[in-house]
PDB file of C-alpha atoms in Angstrom:
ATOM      1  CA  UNK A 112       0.000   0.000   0.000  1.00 56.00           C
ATOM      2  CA  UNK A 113       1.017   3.879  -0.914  1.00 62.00           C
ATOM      3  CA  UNK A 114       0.640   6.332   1.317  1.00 74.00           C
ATOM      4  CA  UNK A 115       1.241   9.811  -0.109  1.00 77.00           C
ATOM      5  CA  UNK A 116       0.952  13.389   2.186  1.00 81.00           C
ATOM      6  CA  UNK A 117       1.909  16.460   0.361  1.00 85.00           C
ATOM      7  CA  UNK A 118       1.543  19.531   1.560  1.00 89.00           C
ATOM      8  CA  UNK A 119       2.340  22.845  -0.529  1.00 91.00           C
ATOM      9  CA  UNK A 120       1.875  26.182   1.154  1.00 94.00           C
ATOM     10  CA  UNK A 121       1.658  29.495  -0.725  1.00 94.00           C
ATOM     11  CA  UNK A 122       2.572  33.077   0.523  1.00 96.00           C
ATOM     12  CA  UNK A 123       2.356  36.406  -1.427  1.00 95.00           C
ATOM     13  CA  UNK A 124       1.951  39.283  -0.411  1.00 96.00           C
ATOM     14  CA  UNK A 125       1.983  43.054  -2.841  1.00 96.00           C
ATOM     15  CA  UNK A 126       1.654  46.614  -2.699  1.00 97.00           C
ATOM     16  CA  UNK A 127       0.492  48.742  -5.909  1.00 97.00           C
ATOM     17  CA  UNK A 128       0.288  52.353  -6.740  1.00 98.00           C
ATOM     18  CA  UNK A 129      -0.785  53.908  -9.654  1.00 97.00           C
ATOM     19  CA  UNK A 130      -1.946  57.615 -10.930  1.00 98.00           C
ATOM     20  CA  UNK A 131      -3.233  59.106 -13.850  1.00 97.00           C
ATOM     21  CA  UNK A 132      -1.775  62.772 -15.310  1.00 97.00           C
ATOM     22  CA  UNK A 133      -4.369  64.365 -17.392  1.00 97.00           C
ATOM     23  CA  UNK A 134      -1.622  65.805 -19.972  1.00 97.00           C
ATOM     24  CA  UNK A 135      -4.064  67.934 -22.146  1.00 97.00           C
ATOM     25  CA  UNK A 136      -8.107  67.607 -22.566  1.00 96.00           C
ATOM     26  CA  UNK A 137      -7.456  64.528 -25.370  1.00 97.00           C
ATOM     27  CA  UNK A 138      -4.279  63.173 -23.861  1.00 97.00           C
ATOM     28  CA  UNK A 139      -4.177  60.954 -20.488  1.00 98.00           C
ATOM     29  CA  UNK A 140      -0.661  58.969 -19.185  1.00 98.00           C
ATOM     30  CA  UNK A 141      -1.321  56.615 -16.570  1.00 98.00           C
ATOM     31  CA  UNK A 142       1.304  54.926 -14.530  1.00 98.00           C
ATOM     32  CA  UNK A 143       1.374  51.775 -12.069  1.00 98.00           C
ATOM     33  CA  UNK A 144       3.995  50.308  -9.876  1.00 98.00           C
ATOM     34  CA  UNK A 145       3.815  47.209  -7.930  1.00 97.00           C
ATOM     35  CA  UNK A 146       6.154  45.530  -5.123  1.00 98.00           C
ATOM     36  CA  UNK A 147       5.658  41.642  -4.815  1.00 97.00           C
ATOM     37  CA  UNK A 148       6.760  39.315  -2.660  1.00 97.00           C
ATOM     38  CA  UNK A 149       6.117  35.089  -3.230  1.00 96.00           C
ATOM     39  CA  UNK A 150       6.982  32.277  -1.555  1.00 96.00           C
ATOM     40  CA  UNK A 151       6.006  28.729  -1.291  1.00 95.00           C
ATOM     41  CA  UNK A 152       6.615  25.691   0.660  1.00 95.00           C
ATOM     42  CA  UNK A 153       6.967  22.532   0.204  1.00 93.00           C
ATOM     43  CA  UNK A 154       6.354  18.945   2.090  1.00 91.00           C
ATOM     44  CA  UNK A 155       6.306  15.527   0.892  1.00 87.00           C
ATOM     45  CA  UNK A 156       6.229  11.847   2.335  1.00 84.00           C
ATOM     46  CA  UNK A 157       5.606   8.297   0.991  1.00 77.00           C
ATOM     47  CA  UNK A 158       5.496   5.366   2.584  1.00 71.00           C
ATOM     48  CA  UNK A 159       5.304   1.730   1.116  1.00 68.00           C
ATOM     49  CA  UNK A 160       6.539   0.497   4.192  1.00 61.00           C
ATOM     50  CA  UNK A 161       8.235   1.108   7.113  1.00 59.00           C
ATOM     51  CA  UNK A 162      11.468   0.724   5.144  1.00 55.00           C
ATOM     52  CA  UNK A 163      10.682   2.765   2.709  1.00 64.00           C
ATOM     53  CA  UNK A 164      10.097   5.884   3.926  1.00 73.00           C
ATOM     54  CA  UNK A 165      10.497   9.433   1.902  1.00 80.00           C
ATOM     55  CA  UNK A 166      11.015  12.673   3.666  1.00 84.00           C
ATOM     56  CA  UNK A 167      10.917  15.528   0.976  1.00 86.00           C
ATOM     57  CA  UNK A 168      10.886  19.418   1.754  1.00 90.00           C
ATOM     58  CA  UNK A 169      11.721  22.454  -1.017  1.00 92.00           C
ATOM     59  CA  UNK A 170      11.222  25.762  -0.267  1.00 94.00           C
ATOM     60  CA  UNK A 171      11.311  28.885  -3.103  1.00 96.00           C
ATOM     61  CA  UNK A 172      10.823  32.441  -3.206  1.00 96.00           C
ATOM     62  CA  UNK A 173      11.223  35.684  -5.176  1.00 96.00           C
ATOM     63  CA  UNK A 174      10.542  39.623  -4.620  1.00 96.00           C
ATOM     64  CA  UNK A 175      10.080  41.645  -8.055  1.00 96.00           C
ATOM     65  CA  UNK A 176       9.026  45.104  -8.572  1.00 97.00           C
ATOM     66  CA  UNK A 177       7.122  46.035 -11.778  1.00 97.00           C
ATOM     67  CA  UNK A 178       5.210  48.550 -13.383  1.00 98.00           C
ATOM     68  CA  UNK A 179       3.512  49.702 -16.511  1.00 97.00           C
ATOM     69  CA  UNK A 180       2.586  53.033 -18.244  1.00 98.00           C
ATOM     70  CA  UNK A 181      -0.321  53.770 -21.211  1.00 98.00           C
ATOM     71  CA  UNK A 182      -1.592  56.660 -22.810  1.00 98.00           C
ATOM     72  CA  UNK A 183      -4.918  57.349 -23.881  1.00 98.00           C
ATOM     73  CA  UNK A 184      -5.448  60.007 -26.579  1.00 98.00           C
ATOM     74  CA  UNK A 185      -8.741  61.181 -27.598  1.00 97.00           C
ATOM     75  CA  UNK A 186      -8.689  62.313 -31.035  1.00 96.00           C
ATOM     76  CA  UNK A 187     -13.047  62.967 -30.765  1.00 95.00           C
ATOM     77  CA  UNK A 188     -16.272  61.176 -29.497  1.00 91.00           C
ATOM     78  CA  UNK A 189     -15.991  58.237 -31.477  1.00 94.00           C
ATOM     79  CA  UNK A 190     -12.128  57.533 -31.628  1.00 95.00           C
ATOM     80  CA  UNK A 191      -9.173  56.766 -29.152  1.00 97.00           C
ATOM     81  CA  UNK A 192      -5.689  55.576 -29.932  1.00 98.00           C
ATOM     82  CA  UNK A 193      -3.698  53.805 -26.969  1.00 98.00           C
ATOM     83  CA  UNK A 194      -0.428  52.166 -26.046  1.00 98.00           C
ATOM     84  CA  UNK A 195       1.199  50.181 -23.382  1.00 98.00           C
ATOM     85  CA  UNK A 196       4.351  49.493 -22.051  1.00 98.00           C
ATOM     86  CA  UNK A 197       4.401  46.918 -19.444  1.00 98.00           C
ATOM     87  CA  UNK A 198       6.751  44.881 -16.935  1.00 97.00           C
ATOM     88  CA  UNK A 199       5.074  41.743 -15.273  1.00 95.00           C
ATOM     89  CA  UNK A 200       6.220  39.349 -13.307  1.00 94.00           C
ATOM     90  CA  UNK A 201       5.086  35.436 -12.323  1.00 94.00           C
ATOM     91  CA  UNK A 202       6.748  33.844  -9.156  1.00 94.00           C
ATOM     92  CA  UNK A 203       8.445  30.679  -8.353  1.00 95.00           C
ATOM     93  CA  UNK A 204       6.340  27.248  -8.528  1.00 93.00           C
ATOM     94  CA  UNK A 205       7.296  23.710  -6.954  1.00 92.00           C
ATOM     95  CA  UNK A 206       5.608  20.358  -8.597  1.00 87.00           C
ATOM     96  CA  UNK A 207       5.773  17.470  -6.659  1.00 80.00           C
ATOM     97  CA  UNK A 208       3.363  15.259  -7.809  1.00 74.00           C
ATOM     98  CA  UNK A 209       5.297  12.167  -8.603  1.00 72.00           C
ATOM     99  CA  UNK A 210       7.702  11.885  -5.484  1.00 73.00           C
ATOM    100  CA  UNK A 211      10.301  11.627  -5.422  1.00 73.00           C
ATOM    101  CA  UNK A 212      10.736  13.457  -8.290  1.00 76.00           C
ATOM    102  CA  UNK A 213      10.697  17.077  -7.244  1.00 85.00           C
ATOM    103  CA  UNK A 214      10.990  19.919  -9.651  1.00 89.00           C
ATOM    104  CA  UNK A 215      10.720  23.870  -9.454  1.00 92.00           C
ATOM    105  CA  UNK A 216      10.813  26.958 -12.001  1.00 94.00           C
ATOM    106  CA  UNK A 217      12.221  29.954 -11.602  1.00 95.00           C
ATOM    107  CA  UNK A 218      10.288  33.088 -11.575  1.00 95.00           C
ATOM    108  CA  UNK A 219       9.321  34.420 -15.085  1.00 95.00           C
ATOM    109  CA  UNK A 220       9.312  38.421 -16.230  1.00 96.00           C
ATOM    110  CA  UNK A 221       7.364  39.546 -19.279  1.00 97.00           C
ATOM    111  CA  UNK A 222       8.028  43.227 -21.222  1.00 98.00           C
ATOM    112  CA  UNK A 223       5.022  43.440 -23.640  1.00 98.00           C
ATOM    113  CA  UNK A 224       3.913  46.413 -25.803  1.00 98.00           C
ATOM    114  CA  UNK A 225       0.516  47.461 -27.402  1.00 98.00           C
ATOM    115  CA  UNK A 226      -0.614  50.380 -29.414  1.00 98.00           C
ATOM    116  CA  UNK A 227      -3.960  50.452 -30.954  1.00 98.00           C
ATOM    117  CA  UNK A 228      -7.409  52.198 -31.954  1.00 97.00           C
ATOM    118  CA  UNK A 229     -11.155  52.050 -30.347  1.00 96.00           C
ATOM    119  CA  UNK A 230     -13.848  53.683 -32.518  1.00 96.00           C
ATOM    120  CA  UNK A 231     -17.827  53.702 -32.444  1.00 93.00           C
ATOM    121  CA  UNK A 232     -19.213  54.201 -35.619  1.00 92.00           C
ATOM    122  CA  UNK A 233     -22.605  55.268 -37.443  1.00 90.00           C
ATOM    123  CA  UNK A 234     -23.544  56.707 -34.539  1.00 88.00           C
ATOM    124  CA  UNK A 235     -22.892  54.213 -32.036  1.00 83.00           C
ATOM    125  CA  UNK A 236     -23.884  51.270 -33.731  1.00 91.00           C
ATOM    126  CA  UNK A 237     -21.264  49.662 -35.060  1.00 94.00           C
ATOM    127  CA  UNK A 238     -17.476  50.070 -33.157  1.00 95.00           C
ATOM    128  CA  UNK A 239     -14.129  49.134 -34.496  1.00 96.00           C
ATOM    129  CA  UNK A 240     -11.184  47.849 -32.386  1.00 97.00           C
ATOM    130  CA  UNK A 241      -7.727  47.163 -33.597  1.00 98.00           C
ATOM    131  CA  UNK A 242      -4.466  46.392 -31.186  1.00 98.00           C
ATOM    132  CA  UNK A 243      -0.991  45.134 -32.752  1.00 98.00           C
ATOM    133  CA  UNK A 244       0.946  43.800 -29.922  1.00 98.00           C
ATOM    134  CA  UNK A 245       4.834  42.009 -28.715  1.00 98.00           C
ATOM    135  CA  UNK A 246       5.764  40.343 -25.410  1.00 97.00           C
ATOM    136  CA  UNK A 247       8.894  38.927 -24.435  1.00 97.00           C
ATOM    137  CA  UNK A 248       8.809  36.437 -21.724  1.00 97.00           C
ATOM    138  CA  UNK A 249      11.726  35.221 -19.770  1.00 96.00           C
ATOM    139  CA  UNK A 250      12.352  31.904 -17.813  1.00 95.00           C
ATOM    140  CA  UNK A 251       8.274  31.118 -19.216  1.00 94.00           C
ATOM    141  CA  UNK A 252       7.843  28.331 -17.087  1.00 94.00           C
ATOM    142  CA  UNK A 253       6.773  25.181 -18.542  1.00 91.00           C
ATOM    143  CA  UNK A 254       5.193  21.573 -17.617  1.00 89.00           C
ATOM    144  CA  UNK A 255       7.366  18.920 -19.444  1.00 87.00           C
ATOM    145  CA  UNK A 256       5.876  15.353 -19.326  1.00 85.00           C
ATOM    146  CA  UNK A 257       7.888  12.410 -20.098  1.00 80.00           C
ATOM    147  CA  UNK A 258      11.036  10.892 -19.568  1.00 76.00           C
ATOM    148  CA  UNK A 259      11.902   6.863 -17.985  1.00 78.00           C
ATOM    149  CA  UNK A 260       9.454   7.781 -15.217  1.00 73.00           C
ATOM    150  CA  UNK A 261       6.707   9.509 -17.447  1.00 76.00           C
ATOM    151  CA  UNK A 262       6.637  12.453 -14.886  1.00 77.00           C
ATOM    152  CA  UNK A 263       5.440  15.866 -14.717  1.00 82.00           C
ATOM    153  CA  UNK A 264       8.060  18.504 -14.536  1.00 86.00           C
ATOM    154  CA  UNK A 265       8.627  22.201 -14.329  1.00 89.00           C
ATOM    155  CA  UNK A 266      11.457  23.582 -16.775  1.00 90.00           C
ATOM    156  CA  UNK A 267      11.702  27.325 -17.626  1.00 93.00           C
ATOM    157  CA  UNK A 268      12.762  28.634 -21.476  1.00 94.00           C
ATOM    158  CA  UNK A 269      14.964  30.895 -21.952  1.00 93.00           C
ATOM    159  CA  UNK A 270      13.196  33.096 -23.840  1.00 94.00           C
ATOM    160  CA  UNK A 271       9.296  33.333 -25.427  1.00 95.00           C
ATOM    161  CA  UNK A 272       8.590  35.827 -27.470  1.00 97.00           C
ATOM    162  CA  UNK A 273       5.019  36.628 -29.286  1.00 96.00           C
ATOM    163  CA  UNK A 274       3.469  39.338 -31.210  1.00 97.00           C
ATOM    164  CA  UNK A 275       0.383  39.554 -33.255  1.00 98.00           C
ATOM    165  CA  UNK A 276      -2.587  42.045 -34.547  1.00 97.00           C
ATOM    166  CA  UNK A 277      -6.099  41.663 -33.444  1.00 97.00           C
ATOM    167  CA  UNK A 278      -9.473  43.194 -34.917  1.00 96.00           C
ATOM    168  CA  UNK A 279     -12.714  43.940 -33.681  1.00 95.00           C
ATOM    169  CA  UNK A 280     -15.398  44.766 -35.561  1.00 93.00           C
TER     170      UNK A 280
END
């Protein structure tokens, strides 16, 4: 018989700011900044008998600071052009699923851009929406499954990037 006790325990914990500057009537810059703060712990055991016990504790953790700014410019009633600039941020994570394997990934950061329009048209009844866009992500973290033990892992890339144009009509 398996007995399996796993016990994973999450912490995070932020502070965010942000203001607006009204620049003239038709342009507004906003501007955020946040402070986080993750960790997580883990806890393990198995038992198939008494000599076979398995004991396994990992603990991770990661403080980032990140922001983002946009601008909002009203060129009438009906139409707006906007763009972003934006630093984000996703902490640590443990898997531990299969014991004894035990993996983890390292935080992950993300720059991504957008510019675009937002329009109403024929009075309202109609609107048209276009955003072109680009993100780079590093360390994206992953879930790999495979290998001898068919397991579930955590790996991190290097680097991710993606970029693309949507419409909205």
């Amino acid at each position: 018989t398996k007995v399996t006790d796993v016990v994973q325990k999450s912490d995070s914990w932020s502070i965010f700011g942000q203001g607006r500057y009204q620049v003239t009537e038709a342009l507004k810059l906003t501007a955020g900044v946040r402070y986080t703060d993750d960790s997580r712990d883990f806890h393990g055991q198995r038992t198939k008998s008494p000599a076979s016990l398995l004991d396994v504790t990992k603990s991770v953790g990661d403080e980032q600071v990140s922001w983002d700014v946009s601008a909002l410019y009203e060129v009438n009633d009906s139409f707006n052009l906007f763009a972003r600039v934006a630093d984000g941020y996703r902490g640590p994570s443990i898997q531990g699923r299969n014991l004894p394997v035990l993996t983890t990934a390292d935080s992950e950061t993300v720059m991504s851009y957008e510019a675009g329009l937002k329009s109403r048209l024929w009075n309202g009844r109609a609107r048209l929406n276009a955003t072109a866009y680009l993100y780079d992500v590093k360390d994206m973290q992953f879930t790999a499954i495979g290998g001898i033990d068919n397991s579930n892992r955590l790996i991190n890339a290097d680097n991710v990037r993606g970029y693309g144009f949507e419409l909205d009509v």
